[in-house]
Short mmCIF file of C-alpha atoms in Angstrom, two decimals:
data_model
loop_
_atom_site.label_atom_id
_atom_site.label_comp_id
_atom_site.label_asym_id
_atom_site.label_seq_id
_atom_site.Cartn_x
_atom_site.Cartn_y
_atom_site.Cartn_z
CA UNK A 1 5.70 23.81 18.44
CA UNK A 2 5.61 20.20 18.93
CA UNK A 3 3.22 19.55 16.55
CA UNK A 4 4.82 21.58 13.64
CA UNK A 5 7.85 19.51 14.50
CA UNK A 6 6.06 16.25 13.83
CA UNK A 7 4.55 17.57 10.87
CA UNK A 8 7.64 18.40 9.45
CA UNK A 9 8.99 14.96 10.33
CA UNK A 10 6.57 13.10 8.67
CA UNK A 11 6.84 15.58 5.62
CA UNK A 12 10.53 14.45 5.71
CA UNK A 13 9.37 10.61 5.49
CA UNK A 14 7.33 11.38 2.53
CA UNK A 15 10.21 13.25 0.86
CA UNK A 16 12.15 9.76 1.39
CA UNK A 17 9.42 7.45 0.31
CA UNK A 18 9.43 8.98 -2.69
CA UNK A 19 13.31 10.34 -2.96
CA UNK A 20 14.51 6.44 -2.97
CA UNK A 21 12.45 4.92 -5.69
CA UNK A 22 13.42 7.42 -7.95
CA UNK A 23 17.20 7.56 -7.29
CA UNK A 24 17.26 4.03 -7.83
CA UNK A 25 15.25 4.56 -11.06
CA UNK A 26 17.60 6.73 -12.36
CA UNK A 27 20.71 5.18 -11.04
CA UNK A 28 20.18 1.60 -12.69
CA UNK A 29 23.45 2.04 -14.91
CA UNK A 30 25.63 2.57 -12.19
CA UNK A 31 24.45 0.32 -9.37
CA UNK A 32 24.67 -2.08 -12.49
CA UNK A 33 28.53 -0.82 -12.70
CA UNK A 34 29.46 -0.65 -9.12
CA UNK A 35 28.45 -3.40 -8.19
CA UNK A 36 28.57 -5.76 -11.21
CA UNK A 37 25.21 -7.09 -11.37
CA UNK A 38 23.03 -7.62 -14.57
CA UNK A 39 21.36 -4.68 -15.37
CA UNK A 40 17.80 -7.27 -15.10
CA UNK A 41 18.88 -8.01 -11.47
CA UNK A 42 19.21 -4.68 -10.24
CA UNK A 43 15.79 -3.44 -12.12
CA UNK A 44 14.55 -7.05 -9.99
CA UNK A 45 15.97 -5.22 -6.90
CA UNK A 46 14.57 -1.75 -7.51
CA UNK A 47 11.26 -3.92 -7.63
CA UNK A 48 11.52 -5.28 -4.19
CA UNK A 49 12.15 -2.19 -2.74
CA UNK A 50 9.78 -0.09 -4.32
CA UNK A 51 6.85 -2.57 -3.31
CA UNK A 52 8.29 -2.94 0.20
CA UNK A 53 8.48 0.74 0.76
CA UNK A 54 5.07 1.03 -0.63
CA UNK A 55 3.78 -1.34 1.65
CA UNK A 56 5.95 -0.62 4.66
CA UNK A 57 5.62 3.40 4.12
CA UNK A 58 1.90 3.35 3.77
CA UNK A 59 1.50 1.82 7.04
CA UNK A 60 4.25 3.73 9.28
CA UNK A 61 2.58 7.20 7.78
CA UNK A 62 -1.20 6.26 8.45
CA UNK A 63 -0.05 4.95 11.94
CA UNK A 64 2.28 8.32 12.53
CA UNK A 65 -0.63 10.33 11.06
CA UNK A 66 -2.95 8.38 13.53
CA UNK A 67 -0.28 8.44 16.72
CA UNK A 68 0.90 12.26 16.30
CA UNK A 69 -1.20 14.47 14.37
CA UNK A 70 -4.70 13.48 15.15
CA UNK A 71 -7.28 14.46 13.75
CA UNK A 72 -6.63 18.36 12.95
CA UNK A 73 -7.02 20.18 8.87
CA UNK A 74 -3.43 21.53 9.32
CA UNK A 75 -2.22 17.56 8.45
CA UNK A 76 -3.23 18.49 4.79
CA UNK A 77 -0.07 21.02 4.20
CA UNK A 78 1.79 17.45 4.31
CA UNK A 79 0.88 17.56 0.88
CA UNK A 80 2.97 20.95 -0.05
CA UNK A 81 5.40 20.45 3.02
CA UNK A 82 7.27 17.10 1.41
CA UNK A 83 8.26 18.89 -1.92
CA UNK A 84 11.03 21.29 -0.59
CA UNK A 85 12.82 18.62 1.44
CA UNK A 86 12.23 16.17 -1.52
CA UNK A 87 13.80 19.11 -3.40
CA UNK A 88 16.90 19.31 -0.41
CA UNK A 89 17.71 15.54 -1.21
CA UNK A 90 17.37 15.41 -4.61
CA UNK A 91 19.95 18.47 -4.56
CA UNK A 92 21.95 16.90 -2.31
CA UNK A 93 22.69 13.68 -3.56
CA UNK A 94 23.38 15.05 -7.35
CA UNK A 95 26.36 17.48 -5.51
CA UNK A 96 27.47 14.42 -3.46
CA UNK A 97 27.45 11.87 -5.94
CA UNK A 98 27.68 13.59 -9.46
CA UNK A 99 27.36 11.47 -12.54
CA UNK A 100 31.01 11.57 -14.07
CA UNK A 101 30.78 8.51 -16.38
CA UNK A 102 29.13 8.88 -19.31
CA UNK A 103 27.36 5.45 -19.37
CA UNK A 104 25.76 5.90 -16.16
CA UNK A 105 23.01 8.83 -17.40
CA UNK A 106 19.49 7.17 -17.49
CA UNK A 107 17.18 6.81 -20.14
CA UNK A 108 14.51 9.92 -21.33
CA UNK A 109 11.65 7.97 -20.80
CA UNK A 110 12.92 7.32 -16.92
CA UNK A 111 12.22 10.97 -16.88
CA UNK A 112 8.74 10.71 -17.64
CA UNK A 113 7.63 7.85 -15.51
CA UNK A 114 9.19 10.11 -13.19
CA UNK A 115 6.86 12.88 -13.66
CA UNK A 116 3.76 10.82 -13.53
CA UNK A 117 5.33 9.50 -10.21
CA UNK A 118 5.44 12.99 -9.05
CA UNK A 119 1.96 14.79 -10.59
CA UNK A 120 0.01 11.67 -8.66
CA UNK A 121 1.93 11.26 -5.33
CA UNK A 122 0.22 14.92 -4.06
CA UNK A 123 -3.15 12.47 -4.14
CA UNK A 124 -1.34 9.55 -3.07
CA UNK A 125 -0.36 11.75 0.43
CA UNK A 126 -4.09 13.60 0.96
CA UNK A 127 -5.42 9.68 0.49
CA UNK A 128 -2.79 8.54 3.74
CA UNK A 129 -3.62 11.96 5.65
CA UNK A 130 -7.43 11.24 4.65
CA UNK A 131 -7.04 7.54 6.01
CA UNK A 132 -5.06 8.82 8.97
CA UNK A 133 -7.62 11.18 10.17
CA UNK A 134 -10.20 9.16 10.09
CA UNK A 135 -10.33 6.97 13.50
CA UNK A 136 -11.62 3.23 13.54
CA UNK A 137 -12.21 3.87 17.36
CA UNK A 138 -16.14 5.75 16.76
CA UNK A 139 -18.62 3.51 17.40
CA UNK A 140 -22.46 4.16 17.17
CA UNK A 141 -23.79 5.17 20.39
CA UNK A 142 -27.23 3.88 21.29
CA UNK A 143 -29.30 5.42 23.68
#
């Protein structure tokens, strides 16, 4: 039970390393409005944090894989396990925060960037678990 717990959590942090990029994606226009930046500075901000989640994400999962999963097959269903809670939060933030000014819908092609994001990031989590399974520790024993 444990470790379908921990799997689940770290299907959750997937979920969120890729539910934040996008929301910020499509939510340029009204960061831009709420908090009256230049429309430049907040694609600028959505930068930084997409590169330091990358970066900062990447690490935190292989070490989590590492730490609490080991080395077992059943890590793979990662891969299928972070759509229906990216699914949750994408559903919940549209009912929470619906988009009632007109100005604030994002561009088509947002959409599509979007959906390459989303057809490669299945890879992008069998490449962590991969990484993550695979222990530094072995070394060649001589006899």
């Amino acid at each position: 039970m444990k470790y379908f717990m921990k799997l689940n959590v770290i299907s959750i942090l997937y979920a969120i390393m890729v539910f934040v990029p996008i929301e910020l994606m499509l939510n340029v226009y009204r960061i831009s409005r709420l908090t009256k930046w230049e429309i430049g500075t907040v694609n600028t901000f959505t930068v930084i944090i997409l590169i330091v989640e990358i970066i900062g994400g990447t690490i935190l999962l292989v070490l989590l894989t590492k730490r609490w999963l080991g080395e077992r097959k059943a890590n793979f269903f990662t891969v299928i396990l972070w759509e229906p809670y990216f699914v949750l939060f994408i559903n919940a933030f549209a009912s929470l925060f619906p988009i009632t000014y007109r100005g604030d819908i994002p561009n088509p092609v947002t959409g599509l960037v979007i959906i390459g994001g989303l057809i490669t990031y299945p890879f992008y989590i069998l490449s962590l678990n991969f990484f993550g399974m695979t222990s530094g520790d072995k070394t060649a024993k001589t006899a």
